[in-house]
Structure formats: C-alpha cells, structure tokens
XYZ file of C-alpha atoms in Angstrom:
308
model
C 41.129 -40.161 -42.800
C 40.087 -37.087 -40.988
C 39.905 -33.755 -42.979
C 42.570 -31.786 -42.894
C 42.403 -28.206 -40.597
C 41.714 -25.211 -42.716
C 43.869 -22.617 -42.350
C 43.695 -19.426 -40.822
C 43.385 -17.158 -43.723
C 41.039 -19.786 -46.013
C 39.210 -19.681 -42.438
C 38.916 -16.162 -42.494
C 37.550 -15.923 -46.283
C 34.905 -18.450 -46.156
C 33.409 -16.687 -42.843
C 33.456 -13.230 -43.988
C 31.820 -14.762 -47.612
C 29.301 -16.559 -45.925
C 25.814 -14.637 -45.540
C 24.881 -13.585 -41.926
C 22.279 -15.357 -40.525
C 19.109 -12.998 -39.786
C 17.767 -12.518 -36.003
C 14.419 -12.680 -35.717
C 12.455 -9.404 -34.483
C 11.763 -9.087 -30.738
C 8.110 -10.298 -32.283
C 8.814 -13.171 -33.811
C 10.449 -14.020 -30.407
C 7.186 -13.805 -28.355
C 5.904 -17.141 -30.415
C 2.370 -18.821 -29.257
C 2.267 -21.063 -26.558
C 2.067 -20.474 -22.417
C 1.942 -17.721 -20.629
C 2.408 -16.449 -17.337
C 0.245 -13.698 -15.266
C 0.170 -12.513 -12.172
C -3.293 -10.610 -10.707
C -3.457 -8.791 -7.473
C -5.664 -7.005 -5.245
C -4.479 -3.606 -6.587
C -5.285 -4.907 -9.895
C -9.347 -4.947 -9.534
C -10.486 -3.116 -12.655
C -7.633 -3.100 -14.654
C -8.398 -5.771 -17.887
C -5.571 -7.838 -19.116
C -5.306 -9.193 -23.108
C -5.498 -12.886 -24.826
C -4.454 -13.207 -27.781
C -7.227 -16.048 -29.827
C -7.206 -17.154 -33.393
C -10.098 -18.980 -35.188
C -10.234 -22.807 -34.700
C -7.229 -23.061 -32.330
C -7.907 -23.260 -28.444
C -6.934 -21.205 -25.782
C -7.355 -21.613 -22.199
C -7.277 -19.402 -19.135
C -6.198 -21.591 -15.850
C -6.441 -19.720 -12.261
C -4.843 -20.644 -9.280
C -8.223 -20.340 -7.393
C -12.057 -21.916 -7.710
C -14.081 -19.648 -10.064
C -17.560 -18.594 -8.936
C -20.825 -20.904 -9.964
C -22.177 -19.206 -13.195
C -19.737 -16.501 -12.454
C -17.747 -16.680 -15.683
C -19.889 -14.103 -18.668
C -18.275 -14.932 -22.490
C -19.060 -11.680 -24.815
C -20.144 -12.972 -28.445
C -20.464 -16.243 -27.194
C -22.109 -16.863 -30.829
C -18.759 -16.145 -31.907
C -16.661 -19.410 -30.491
C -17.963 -23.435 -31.221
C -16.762 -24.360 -28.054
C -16.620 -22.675 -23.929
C -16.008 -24.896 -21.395
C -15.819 -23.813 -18.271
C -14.759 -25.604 -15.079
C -15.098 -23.860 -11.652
C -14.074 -26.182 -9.483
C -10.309 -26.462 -11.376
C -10.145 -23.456 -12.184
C -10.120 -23.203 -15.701
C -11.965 -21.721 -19.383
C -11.448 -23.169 -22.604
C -12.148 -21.479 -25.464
C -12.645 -22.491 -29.302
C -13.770 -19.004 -31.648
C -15.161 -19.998 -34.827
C -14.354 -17.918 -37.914
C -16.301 -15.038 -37.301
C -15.113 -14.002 -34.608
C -14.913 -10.156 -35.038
C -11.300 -8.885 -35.361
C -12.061 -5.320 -35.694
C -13.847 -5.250 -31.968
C -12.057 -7.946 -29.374
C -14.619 -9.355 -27.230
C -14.157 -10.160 -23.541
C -14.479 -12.487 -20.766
C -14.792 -11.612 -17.181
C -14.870 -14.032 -13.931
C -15.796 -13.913 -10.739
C -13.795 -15.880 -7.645
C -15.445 -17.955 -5.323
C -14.163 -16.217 -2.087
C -14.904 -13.410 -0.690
C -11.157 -11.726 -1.463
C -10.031 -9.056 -3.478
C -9.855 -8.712 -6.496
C -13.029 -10.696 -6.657
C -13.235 -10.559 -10.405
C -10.895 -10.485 -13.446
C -11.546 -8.984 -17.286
C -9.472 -10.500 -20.112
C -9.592 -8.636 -23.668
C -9.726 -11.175 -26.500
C -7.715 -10.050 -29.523
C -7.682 -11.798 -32.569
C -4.513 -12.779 -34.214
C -4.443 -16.223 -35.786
C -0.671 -16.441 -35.951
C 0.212 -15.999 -32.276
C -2.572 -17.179 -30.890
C -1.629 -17.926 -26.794
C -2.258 -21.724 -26.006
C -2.632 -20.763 -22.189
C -2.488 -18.012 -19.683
C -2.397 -19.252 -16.431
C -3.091 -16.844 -13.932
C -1.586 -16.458 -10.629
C -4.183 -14.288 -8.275
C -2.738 -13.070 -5.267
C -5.926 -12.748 -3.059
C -5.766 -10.020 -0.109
C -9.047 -9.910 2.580
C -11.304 -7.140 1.828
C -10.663 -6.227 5.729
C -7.026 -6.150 5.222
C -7.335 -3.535 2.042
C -9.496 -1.240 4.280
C -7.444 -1.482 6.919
C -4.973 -0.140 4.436
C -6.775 2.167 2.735
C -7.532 3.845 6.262
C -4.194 3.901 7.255
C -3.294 6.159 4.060
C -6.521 8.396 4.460
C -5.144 8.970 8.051
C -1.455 9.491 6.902
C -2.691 12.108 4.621
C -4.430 13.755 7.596
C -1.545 13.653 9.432
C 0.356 15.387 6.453
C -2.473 17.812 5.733
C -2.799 18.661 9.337
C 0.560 19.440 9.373
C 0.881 21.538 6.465
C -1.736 23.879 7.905
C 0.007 24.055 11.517
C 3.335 25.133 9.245
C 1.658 27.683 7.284
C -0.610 29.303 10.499
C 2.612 29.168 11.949
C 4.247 31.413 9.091
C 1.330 34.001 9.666
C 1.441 34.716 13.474
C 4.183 36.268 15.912
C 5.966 33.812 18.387
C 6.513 33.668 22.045
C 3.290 34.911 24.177
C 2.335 37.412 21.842
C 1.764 34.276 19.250
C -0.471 32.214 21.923
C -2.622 35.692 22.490
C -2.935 36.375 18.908
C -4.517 32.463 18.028
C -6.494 32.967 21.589
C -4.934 30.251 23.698
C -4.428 32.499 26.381
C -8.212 32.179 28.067
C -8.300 35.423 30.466
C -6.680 34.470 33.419
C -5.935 30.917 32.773
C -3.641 30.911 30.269
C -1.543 27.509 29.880
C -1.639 25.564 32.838
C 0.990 22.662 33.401
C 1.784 19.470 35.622
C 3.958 17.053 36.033
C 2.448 13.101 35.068
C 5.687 11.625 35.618
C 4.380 9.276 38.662
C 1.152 8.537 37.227
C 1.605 7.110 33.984
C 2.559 3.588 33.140
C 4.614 2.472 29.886
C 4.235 -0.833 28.342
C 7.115 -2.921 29.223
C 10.087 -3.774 26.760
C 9.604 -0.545 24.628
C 13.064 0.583 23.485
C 11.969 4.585 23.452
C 12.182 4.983 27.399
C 10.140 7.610 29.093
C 11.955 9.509 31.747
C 9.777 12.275 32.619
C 6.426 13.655 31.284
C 4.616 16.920 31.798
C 1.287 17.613 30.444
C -0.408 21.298 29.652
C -3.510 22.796 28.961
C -4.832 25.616 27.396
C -7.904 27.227 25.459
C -9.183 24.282 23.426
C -5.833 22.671 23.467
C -3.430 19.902 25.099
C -0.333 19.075 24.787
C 2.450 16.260 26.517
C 5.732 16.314 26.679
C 8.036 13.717 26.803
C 11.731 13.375 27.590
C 12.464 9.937 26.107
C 15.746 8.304 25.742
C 17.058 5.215 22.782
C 17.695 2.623 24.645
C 17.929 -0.036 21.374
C 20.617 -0.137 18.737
C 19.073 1.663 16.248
C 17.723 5.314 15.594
C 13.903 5.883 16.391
C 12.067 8.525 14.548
C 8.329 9.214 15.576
C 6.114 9.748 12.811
C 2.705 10.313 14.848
C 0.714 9.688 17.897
C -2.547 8.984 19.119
C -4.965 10.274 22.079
C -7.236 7.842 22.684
C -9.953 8.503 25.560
C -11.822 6.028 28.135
C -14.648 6.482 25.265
C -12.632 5.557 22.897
C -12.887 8.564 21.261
C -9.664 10.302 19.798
C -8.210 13.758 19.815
C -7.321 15.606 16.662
C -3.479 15.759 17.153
C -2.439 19.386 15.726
C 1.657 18.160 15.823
C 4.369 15.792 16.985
C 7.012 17.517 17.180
C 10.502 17.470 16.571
C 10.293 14.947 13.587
C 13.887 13.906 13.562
C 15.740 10.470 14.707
C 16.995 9.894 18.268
C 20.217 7.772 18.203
C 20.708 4.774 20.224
C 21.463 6.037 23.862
C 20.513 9.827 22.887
C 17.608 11.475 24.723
C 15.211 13.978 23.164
C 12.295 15.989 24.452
C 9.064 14.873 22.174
C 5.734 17.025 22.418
C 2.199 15.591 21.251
C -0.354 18.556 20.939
C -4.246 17.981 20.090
C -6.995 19.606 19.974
C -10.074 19.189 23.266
C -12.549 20.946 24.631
C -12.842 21.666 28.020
C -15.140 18.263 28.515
C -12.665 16.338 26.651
C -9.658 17.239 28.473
C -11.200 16.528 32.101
C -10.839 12.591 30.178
C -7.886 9.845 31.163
C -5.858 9.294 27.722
C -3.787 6.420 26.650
C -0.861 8.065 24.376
C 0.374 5.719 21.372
C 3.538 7.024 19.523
C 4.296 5.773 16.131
C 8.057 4.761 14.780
C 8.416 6.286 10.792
C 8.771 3.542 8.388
C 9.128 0.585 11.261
C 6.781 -1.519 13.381
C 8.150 -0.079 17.063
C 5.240 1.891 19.136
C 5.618 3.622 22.748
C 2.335 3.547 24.464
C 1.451 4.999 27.693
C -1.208 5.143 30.047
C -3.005 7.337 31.793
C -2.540 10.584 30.643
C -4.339 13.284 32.127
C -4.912 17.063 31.735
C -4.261 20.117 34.720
C-alpha cells in the first residue's frame, strides 16, 4: 500500500522544522585531487604554487619533454621519493615528515627546446589536508625569434608614439606658415622647400586596396616629405598608423609624422603625407615607402621614391 500524500500544511511544518543543511566554504570546495595550469611565454619568471603534504604523492605532468638533468628539487633531504621522467614529461614527488612548513621549498625545470619560457618554478606549500594529487601543466611554447620580433615591434611603436609627442609639442612652441619653417631652419638660404611630382615613376604593389592616385615628393633642410592622394577602394575604412623609408642600403629614415591619422571610408580619397628626417647624402637615395593599416594586417608599399 503506498503511503499516503502529506498535505500541504503538514508539508509546510516538517520543512520549515527541519535543520538547514550547511554549505560548505568556497575552501572546502577546492578539495585535493587534479589540477589544471596553463604556462606561457609571458609567464617566464613568474613561480606558480603546489600544494604537498607529508607521505602523500604529488606529481607535476607537462605537456612537453623536460631537459636531461634539467629538473633542481630544493631540500631534496626533505622528500623519500623524486622521480623524475624527462622523456614523459613528468615529477613525482613523496616529502617525508620534515618537510619544513614554515619555508616552502621549490622545484624548477628546464624544457628541452629551445622555446620560451624555457623554464618553470613551482612553490611547494605544505598543507597535509589538501594536498594536490596532480598539476598538469599545459606550456604554450612561443620561438624566442617570434618574442623578439614582438618585443621590437613595441619598442618601435613606442618610438613612433614618442616621436610624435615631441613633433606635437615643438609644434605648440613655434609660429605656422613660412615664418614656422624659418624659425626651425628648414628654409636653407635660397633653397627653401623644393618639390616634384613622382606620380609616373613609382610603382605600387598590385591588389592593395589604398590606391595611389598621385604623389609629390619635397625636400628641404635636413628633411623629406611625400605626399599621397590615395583613395579606399575595399569595403572597409583604412586608417594608417605609420610608414617606413627604407633606402637601396637598407637603411631607414627617422619618420618625424604621418599625417592625418584618421580613417578613409570605402570609396573616399584623402591626401596622406610621410615626413622623415635625411641629410643631404641620404636624400640623393631611391626609397621604397611602406604604409602601415592601425590595428589590421593591410600595407601600401611603393617603390621608388625619390627626392628633388
């Protein structure tokens, strides 16, 4: 016979007499066992923690071969048992009872390849409750030619920023029009700026959505300059960020601006001007002119860019 169906207020009572059941801390949630951890190139330095207990084992498994002899234990005295297997990977530990708990010991490895980070430091911090089973760690390597690449590209970002900031501010302190090219001696005697028209003799690299139309170039005391009228020819805006002037030599000019900084809608033209810095040597040179796009992969690059 089944039981009969208690009723709504009996219901009712019993639940609100019965003792609440109590939730376990956001500690006693993070229990023992595996863990996850995920190490990348921008990492290199930083030291990551274990958590070990005495007599229980605890292993650190890599994604990636560990270096011959490459793995150092601190207090090794301190465990009853390192294994260590470079070929898989992987380091067992075992720490005997005195293990210190007041000063966590550590244990750093080195990677068999030549990729960063090439090394890893784990922390070893005693607490026999929560000991961790296993960390396996996921490195993410990156070629130590790739990072410098990057690393360059920032330095010459913040070039590009700081040369900019100091155009802005000489701007601030000097009068415009032709009184403001005398004043910061571009005006050489009876030279002054002296232009021409490179339309005809420069080539663009096919398929290049930023279309060059016309081009003049100018020269004055110690500087250069090119301007572009460019039109969007592709669906979306194109903002230039920053060019380069890059000699037969392979030597490049200091670019002093690119100016305006702003995007040119699709089928929108805009006049673009590149100025650098060249001595009188330097600007008797043929250039090839490479245009950066802000924030995307695009590029206009032209060639043969010369100097009245």
């Amino acid at each position: 016979m089944c039981a009969p169906f208690l009723t709504t207020p009996l219901l009712l009572a019993l639940l609100s007499s019965t003792p609440a059941i109590a939730q376990p801390t956001s500690e006693e949630w993070d229990t023992a066992g595996d863990r996850n951890l995920e190490l990348r190139a921008d990492d290199a330095g930083q030291v990551s923690e274990m958590r070990i207990g005495p007599g229980q084992v605890s292993t650190l498994e890599f994604n990636t071969r560990l270096l011959q002899g490459g793995v150092v234990v601190e207090g090794r005295e301190h465990f009853r048992s390192v294994m260590v297997d470079e070929a898989a990977g992987v380091v067992t530990l075992l720490p005997s009872d005195t293990v210190p708990r007041d000063r966590p010991l550590t244990v750093t490895v080195q990677f068999a390849d030549e990729d960063l980070p090439r090394s890893a430091t784990f922390r070893l911090v005693v607490h026999p409750a929560r000991a961790e089973r296993q960390v396996r760690v996921y490195r993410r390597p990156r070629s130590g030619e790739s990072y410098q690449q990057e690393s360059r590209q920032e330095r010459e970002r913040a070039d590009r920023c700081e040369a900019q900031l100091t155009q802005t501010r000489a701007e601030q302190q000097h009068p415009d029009g032709l009184t403001g090219l005398i004043d910061i001696g571009l005006m050489a005697g009876n030279e002054g700026v002296r232009a021409q028209e490179i339309s005809e003799s420069i080539h663009q690299r096919p398929g290049e959505t930023l279309q060059v139309f016309r081009a003049n170039s100018y020269h004055a005391k110690e500087r250069v300059a090119v301007e572009l009228n460019v039109g969007n020819t592709g669906t979306a805006p194109w903002t230039v960020e920053w060019a380069e002037l890059v000699g037969r030599n392979g030597k490049r000019l200091r670019i002093i601006s690119v100016w305006p900084l702003k995007p040119i809608p699709p089928g929108e033209p805009l006049r673009l001007v590149v100025e650098a810095e060249a001595t009188e040597e330097q600007a008797r040179d043929t250039f090839i002119l490479k245009l950066w796009e802000a924030n995307g992969p695009r590029t206009i690059t032209l060639r043969g860019v010369t100097f009245p």
